mmCIF file of C-alpha atoms in Angstrom:
data_model
loop_
_atom_site.group_PDB
_atom_site.id
_atom_site.type_symbol
_atom_site.label_atom_id
_atom_site.label_comp_id
_atom_site.label_asym_id
_atom_site.label_seq_id
_atom_site.Cartn_x
_atom_site.Cartn_y
_atom_site.Cartn_z
ATOM 1 C CA GLY A 110 91.268 94.397 100.232
ATOM 2 C CA GLN A 111 94.053 91.884 101.426
ATOM 3 C CA ASN A 112 95.527 92.034 104.680
ATOM 4 C CA ILE A 113 98.088 90.540 107.116
ATOM 5 C CA ASP A 114 98.377 91.532 110.582
ATOM 6 C CA GLN A 115 101.252 90.682 112.875
ATOM 7 C CA PRO A 116 102.858 92.710 116.063
ATOM 8 C CA THR A 117 105.369 95.067 115.448
ATOM 9 C CA GLU A 118 108.035 94.116 117.813
ATOM 10 C CA MET A 119 108.363 91.414 120.547
ATOM 11 C CA THR A 120 111.072 90.839 123.405
ATOM 12 C CA ALA A 121 111.700 87.419 124.889
ATOM 13 C CA THR A 122 114.617 86.104 127.056
ATOM 14 C CA GLU A 123 117.467 84.066 125.934
ATOM 15 C CA GLY A 124 116.467 80.253 126.434
ATOM 16 C CA ALA A 125 112.857 81.062 126.353
ATOM 17 C CA ILE A 126 109.910 80.245 124.072
ATOM 18 C CA VAL A 127 107.897 83.002 122.213
ATOM 19 C CA GLN A 128 105.137 82.823 119.709
ATOM 20 C CA ILE A 129 104.726 85.477 116.803
ATOM 21 C CA ASN A 130 100.994 85.681 115.588
ATOM 22 C CA CYS A 131 99.999 86.340 112.534
ATOM 23 C CA THR A 132 96.182 86.806 111.003
ATOM 24 C CA TYR A 133 95.189 87.227 107.461
ATOM 25 C CA GLN A 134 92.725 88.219 105.318
ATOM 26 C CA THR A 135 93.134 87.395 101.353
ATOM 27 C CA SER A 136 91.227 86.511 98.248
ATOM 28 C CA GLY A 137 91.983 82.923 98.140
ATOM 29 C CA PHE A 138 94.756 80.989 100.281
ATOM 30 C CA ASN A 139 97.219 78.622 98.524
ATOM 31 C CA GLY A 140 99.967 78.516 101.876
ATOM 32 C CA LEU A 141 101.207 80.629 104.207
ATOM 33 C CA PHE A 142 105.087 81.201 104.721
ATOM 34 C CA TRP A 143 107.410 82.277 107.466
ATOM 35 C CA TYR A 144 110.625 83.850 106.579
ATOM 36 C CA GLN A 145 113.381 85.136 108.893
ATOM 37 C CA GLN A 146 115.075 88.284 107.955
ATOM 38 C CA HIS A 147 117.990 89.520 109.988
ATOM 39 C CA ALA A 148 118.713 93.406 109.875
ATOM 40 C CA GLY A 149 120.341 94.414 106.560
ATOM 41 C CA GLU A 150 119.940 90.818 105.068
ATOM 42 C CA ALA A 151 117.728 89.035 102.787
ATOM 43 C CA PRO A 152 114.711 87.131 104.104
ATOM 44 C CA THR A 153 115.393 83.510 104.134
ATOM 45 C CA PHE A 154 112.411 80.860 104.309
ATOM 46 C CA LEU A 155 111.656 79.064 107.657
ATOM 47 C CA SER A 156 108.424 77.197 107.026
ATOM 48 C CA TYR A 157 105.286 76.751 104.720
ATOM 49 C CA ASN A 158 101.611 75.442 105.854
ATOM 50 C CA VAL A 159 98.975 74.751 103.448
ATOM 51 C CA LEU A 160 96.933 72.261 105.703
ATOM 52 C CA ASP A 161 95.882 73.366 108.954
ATOM 53 C CA GLY A 162 97.872 71.971 112.084
ATOM 54 C CA LEU A 163 101.140 71.954 113.546
ATOM 55 C CA GLU A 164 104.758 71.750 111.645
ATOM 56 C CA GLU A 165 107.749 71.087 113.667
ATOM 57 C CA LYS A 166 111.367 71.904 112.106
ATOM 58 C CA GLY A 167 113.795 71.884 115.082
ATOM 59 C CA ARG A 168 113.390 74.683 117.609
ATOM 60 C CA PHE A 169 110.843 76.302 115.113
ATOM 61 C CA SER A 170 107.143 75.252 114.511
ATOM 62 C CA SER A 171 104.582 76.707 112.739
ATOM 63 C CA PHE A 172 100.817 76.467 112.704
ATOM 64 C CA LEU A 173 97.688 77.198 110.734
ATOM 65 C CA SER A 174 94.130 77.400 111.113
ATOM 66 C CA ARG A 175 92.391 77.992 107.876
ATOM 67 C CA SER A 176 88.998 78.605 109.295
ATOM 68 C CA LYS A 177 90.188 81.397 111.628
ATOM 69 C CA GLY A 178 92.709 82.972 109.127
ATOM 70 C CA TYR A 179 95.325 82.612 111.846
ATOM 71 C CA SER A 180 99.190 81.254 112.177
ATOM 72 C CA TYR A 181 101.660 81.395 114.757
ATOM 73 C CA LEU A 182 105.295 80.850 114.650
ATOM 74 C CA LEU A 183 107.093 79.480 117.552
ATOM 75 C CA LEU A 184 110.331 79.609 118.714
ATOM 76 C CA LYS A 185 111.569 77.472 121.425
ATOM 77 C CA GLU A 186 114.893 77.663 123.429
ATOM 78 C CA LEU A 187 115.913 80.995 122.145
ATOM 79 C CA GLN A 188 119.416 82.076 121.236
ATOM 80 C CA MET A 189 120.688 85.885 120.744
ATOM 81 C CA LYS A 190 120.991 84.843 116.981
ATOM 82 C CA ASP A 191 117.371 84.517 116.744
ATOM 83 C CA SER A 192 116.921 88.099 117.158
ATOM 84 C CA ALA A 193 115.795 89.385 113.667
ATOM 85 C CA SER A 194 112.407 90.101 111.820
ATOM 86 C CA TYR A 195 109.672 87.544 111.067
ATOM 87 C CA LEU A 196 107.602 87.623 107.844
ATOM 88 C CA CYS A 197 104.286 86.367 107.430
ATOM 89 C CA ALA A 198 103.098 85.890 103.802
ATOM 90 C CA VAL A 199 100.360 84.367 102.331
ATOM 91 C CA ALA A 200 99.932 83.081 98.728
ATOM 92 C CA ASP A 201 96.588 84.122 97.315
ATOM 93 C CA SER A 202 94.201 82.720 94.762
ATOM 94 C CA ASN A 203 96.674 83.798 92.147
ATOM 95 C CA TYR A 204 99.616 82.688 94.134
ATOM 96 C CA GLN A 205 100.794 85.953 94.578
ATOM 97 C CA LEU A 206 102.419 86.443 98.143
ATOM 98 C CA ILE A 207 100.968 89.036 100.215
ATOM 99 C CA TRP A 208 103.475 90.264 102.859
ATOM 100 C CA GLY A 209 103.043 91.117 106.644
ATOM 101 C CA ALA A 210 105.035 93.861 107.730
ATOM 102 C CA GLY A 211 106.948 91.658 109.991
ATOM 103 C CA THR A 212 107.800 91.486 113.703
ATOM 104 C CA LYS A 213 110.940 92.371 115.049
ATOM 105 C CA LEU A 214 111.847 89.908 117.751
ATOM 106 C CA ILE A 215 114.477 91.182 120.237
ATOM 107 C CA ILE A 216 116.241 88.753 122.341
ATOM 108 C CA LYS A 217 117.586 89.641 125.863
ATOM 109 C CA PRO A 218 120.045 87.850 127.830
ATOM 110 C CA ILE B 144 127.489 78.875 94.692
ATOM 111 C CA ALA B 145 123.906 78.383 93.399
ATOM 112 C CA GLY B 146 121.899 81.225 94.091
ATOM 113 C CA ILE B 147 120.437 84.857 93.125
ATOM 114 C CA THR B 148 122.504 87.875 92.637
ATOM 115 C CA GLN B 149 121.807 91.270 92.514
ATOM 116 C CA ALA B 150 123.936 94.488 91.273
ATOM 117 C CA PRO B 151 124.827 96.829 92.777
ATOM 118 C CA THR B 152 124.527 96.451 96.340
ATOM 119 C CA SER B 153 123.850 100.051 97.128
ATOM 120 C CA GLN B 154 123.413 103.022 94.985
ATOM 121 C CA ILE B 155 123.132 106.909 95.428
ATOM 122 C CA LEU B 156 121.041 108.202 92.377
ATOM 123 C CA ALA B 157 120.214 111.940 91.280
ATOM 124 C CA ALA B 158 116.314 112.527 90.522
ATOM 125 C CA GLY B 159 115.523 112.106 87.045
ATOM 126 C CA ARG B 160 118.363 109.471 86.250
ATOM 127 C CA ARG B 161 117.816 106.251 84.764
ATOM 128 C CA MET B 162 119.151 103.145 86.461
ATOM 129 C CA THR B 163 118.839 99.467 86.110
ATOM 130 C CA LEU B 164 119.023 96.867 88.903
ATOM 131 C CA ARG B 165 120.299 93.576 87.893
ATOM 132 C CA CYS B 166 119.507 90.265 88.969
ATOM 133 C CA THR B 167 120.565 86.931 87.940
ATOM 134 C CA GLN B 168 119.819 83.390 89.466
ATOM 135 C CA ASP B 169 121.119 80.271 88.617
ATOM 136 C CA MET B 170 119.019 77.782 89.812
ATOM 137 C CA ARG B 171 116.879 77.424 86.560
ATOM 138 C CA HIS B 172 113.607 78.926 88.409
ATOM 139 C CA ASN B 173 110.676 79.697 86.157
ATOM 140 C CA ALA B 174 109.392 82.732 88.456
ATOM 141 C CA MET B 175 111.209 85.785 89.433
ATOM 142 C CA TYR B 176 109.990 88.637 91.392
ATOM 143 C CA TRP B 177 111.423 92.433 92.455
ATOM 144 C CA TYR B 178 109.985 93.483 95.577
ATOM 145 C CA ARG B 179 110.616 96.978 97.597
ATOM 146 C CA GLN B 180 110.939 97.173 101.308
ATOM 147 C CA ASP B 181 110.149 100.206 103.055
ATOM 148 C CA LEU B 182 110.216 100.966 106.867
ATOM 149 C CA GLY B 183 106.952 99.758 108.578
ATOM 150 C CA LEU B 184 105.869 98.093 105.570
ATOM 151 C CA GLY B 185 105.560 94.645 104.190
ATOM 152 C CA LEU B 186 107.513 93.402 100.937
ATOM 153 C CA ARG B 187 105.612 94.881 98.154
ATOM 154 C CA LEU B 188 105.447 93.372 94.734
ATOM 155 C CA ILE B 189 106.793 95.511 91.887
ATOM 156 C CA HIS B 190 106.828 93.403 88.666
ATOM 157 C CA TYR B 191 106.949 89.520 88.239
ATOM 158 C CA SER B 192 107.705 86.995 85.765
ATOM 159 C CA ASN B 193 106.315 83.383 85.732
ATOM 160 C CA THR B 194 108.349 82.215 82.968
ATOM 161 C CA ALA B 195 110.995 83.649 80.438
ATOM 162 C CA GLY B 196 109.376 85.786 77.762
ATOM 163 C CA THR B 197 106.636 87.030 80.092
ATOM 164 C CA THR B 198 106.115 89.769 82.758
ATOM 165 C CA GLY B 199 103.556 91.282 84.940
ATOM 166 C CA LYS B 200 102.508 94.190 87.175
ATOM 167 C CA GLY B 201 102.815 93.793 90.745
ATOM 168 C CA GLU B 202 101.123 95.989 93.654
ATOM 169 C CA VAL B 203 103.600 99.027 93.060
ATOM 170 C CA PRO B 204 104.577 98.871 89.541
ATOM 171 C CA ASP B 205 104.516 102.572 88.435
ATOM 172 C CA GLY B 206 107.888 104.130 87.516
ATOM 173 C CA TYR B 207 109.243 100.694 86.830
ATOM 174 C CA SER B 208 109.602 98.252 83.977
ATOM 175 C CA VAL B 209 111.156 94.879 83.713
ATOM 176 C CA SER B 210 111.736 92.317 80.852
ATOM 177 C CA ARG B 211 112.991 88.572 81.136
ATOM 178 C CA ALA B 212 114.764 87.526 77.899
ATOM 179 C CA ASN B 213 116.194 84.336 79.232
ATOM 180 C CA THR B 214 115.271 82.213 82.354
ATOM 181 C CA ASP B 215 118.450 83.527 84.618
ATOM 182 C CA ASP B 216 118.234 87.539 84.015
ATOM 183 C CA PHE B 217 115.434 89.734 85.371
ATOM 184 C CA PRO B 218 116.658 93.297 85.260
ATOM 185 C CA LEU B 219 114.475 96.209 87.062
ATOM 186 C CA THR B 220 114.520 99.680 85.269
ATOM 187 C CA LEU B 221 113.779 102.947 86.829
ATOM 188 C CA ALA B 222 113.426 105.201 83.646
ATOM 189 C CA SER B 223 113.304 108.789 85.615
ATOM 190 C CA ALA B 224 114.023 108.219 89.237
ATOM 191 C CA VAL B 225 111.815 110.201 91.949
ATOM 192 C CA PRO B 226 112.949 110.544 95.495
ATOM 193 C CA SER B 227 109.924 108.237 96.764
ATOM 194 C CA GLN B 228 111.603 105.514 95.022
ATOM 195 C CA THR B 229 114.327 105.189 97.661
ATOM 196 C CA SER B 230 114.119 101.902 99.244
ATOM 197 C CA VAL B 231 115.765 98.586 99.600
ATOM 198 C CA TYR B 232 115.065 96.277 96.643
ATOM 199 C CA PHE B 233 114.867 92.789 96.837
ATOM 200 C CA CYS B 234 115.052 90.157 93.568
ATOM 201 C CA ALA B 235 113.496 86.904 94.386
ATOM 202 C CA SER B 236 113.137 83.680 92.663
ATOM 203 C CA SER B 237 111.052 80.474 92.858
ATOM 204 C CA ALA B 238 110.700 77.118 91.070
ATOM 205 C CA GLY B 239 106.705 77.596 90.927
ATOM 206 C CA ASP B 240 103.659 78.489 92.647
ATOM 207 C CA SER B 241 103.457 77.880 96.478
ATOM 208 C CA THR B 242 107.497 77.002 96.548
ATOM 209 C CA GLU B 243 109.615 78.841 98.570
ATOM 210 C CA ALA B 244 111.659 82.034 97.338
ATOM 211 C CA PHE B 245 114.877 82.645 97.393
ATOM 212 C CA PHE B 246 116.264 86.191 97.917
ATOM 213 C CA GLY B 247 119.087 88.366 96.623
ATOM 214 C CA GLN B 248 120.972 90.274 98.859
ATOM 215 C CA GLY B 249 119.291 93.361 98.079
ATOM 216 C CA THR B 250 120.179 96.818 96.639
ATOM 217 C CA ARG B 251 119.655 99.813 99.013
ATOM 218 C CA LEU B 252 118.670 102.788 96.378
ATOM 219 C CA THR B 253 118.838 106.049 97.671
ATOM 220 C CA VAL B 254 117.404 108.882 95.077
ATOM 221 C CA VAL B 255 118.339 112.563 95.728
#
């Protein structure tokens, strides 16, 4: 079966760095997405990785290792507004997105 | 403002009733999707459409139907609602394979 695993919840301190991991087992791979979802709102796109390595976009970076079925989202200089759920999704061989359950990130002052 | 719009934003529905959730996008995206999101579970695909005139079944299609008469609209119909269909429903669209999806604001549906 297809499976995306990510931690259910993480806590970090304002101004710090946090890494959210995602491991996947899917039938085929056509890219990995990270989305941010604030409580009661729609998911919004953060990043896309299809090749191994690190993609940096401001305070957010995303890493992919296809051989390990592994990705992480790195958030630097955490702000209170970063409190949200972070969703990992993989496009399978049919380009259908398989979603993880999301990681709820709690930022403390 | 370009984007994707869902209606209604919330609804309480009696079991057994028929209900259509509306979704409209103005980005001229080919692909559209309906997901449900339940606590502790990832987004689960109900139905999708890769282009106007075609639809396909996702992971959890039972009890739901869709149509795609044109590029912009992708309504989701519950023929006879059941309490297990209580969920938050998101419509999304994308330009194509492996491109970012844009989500509507969601419809919170409660079936009693």
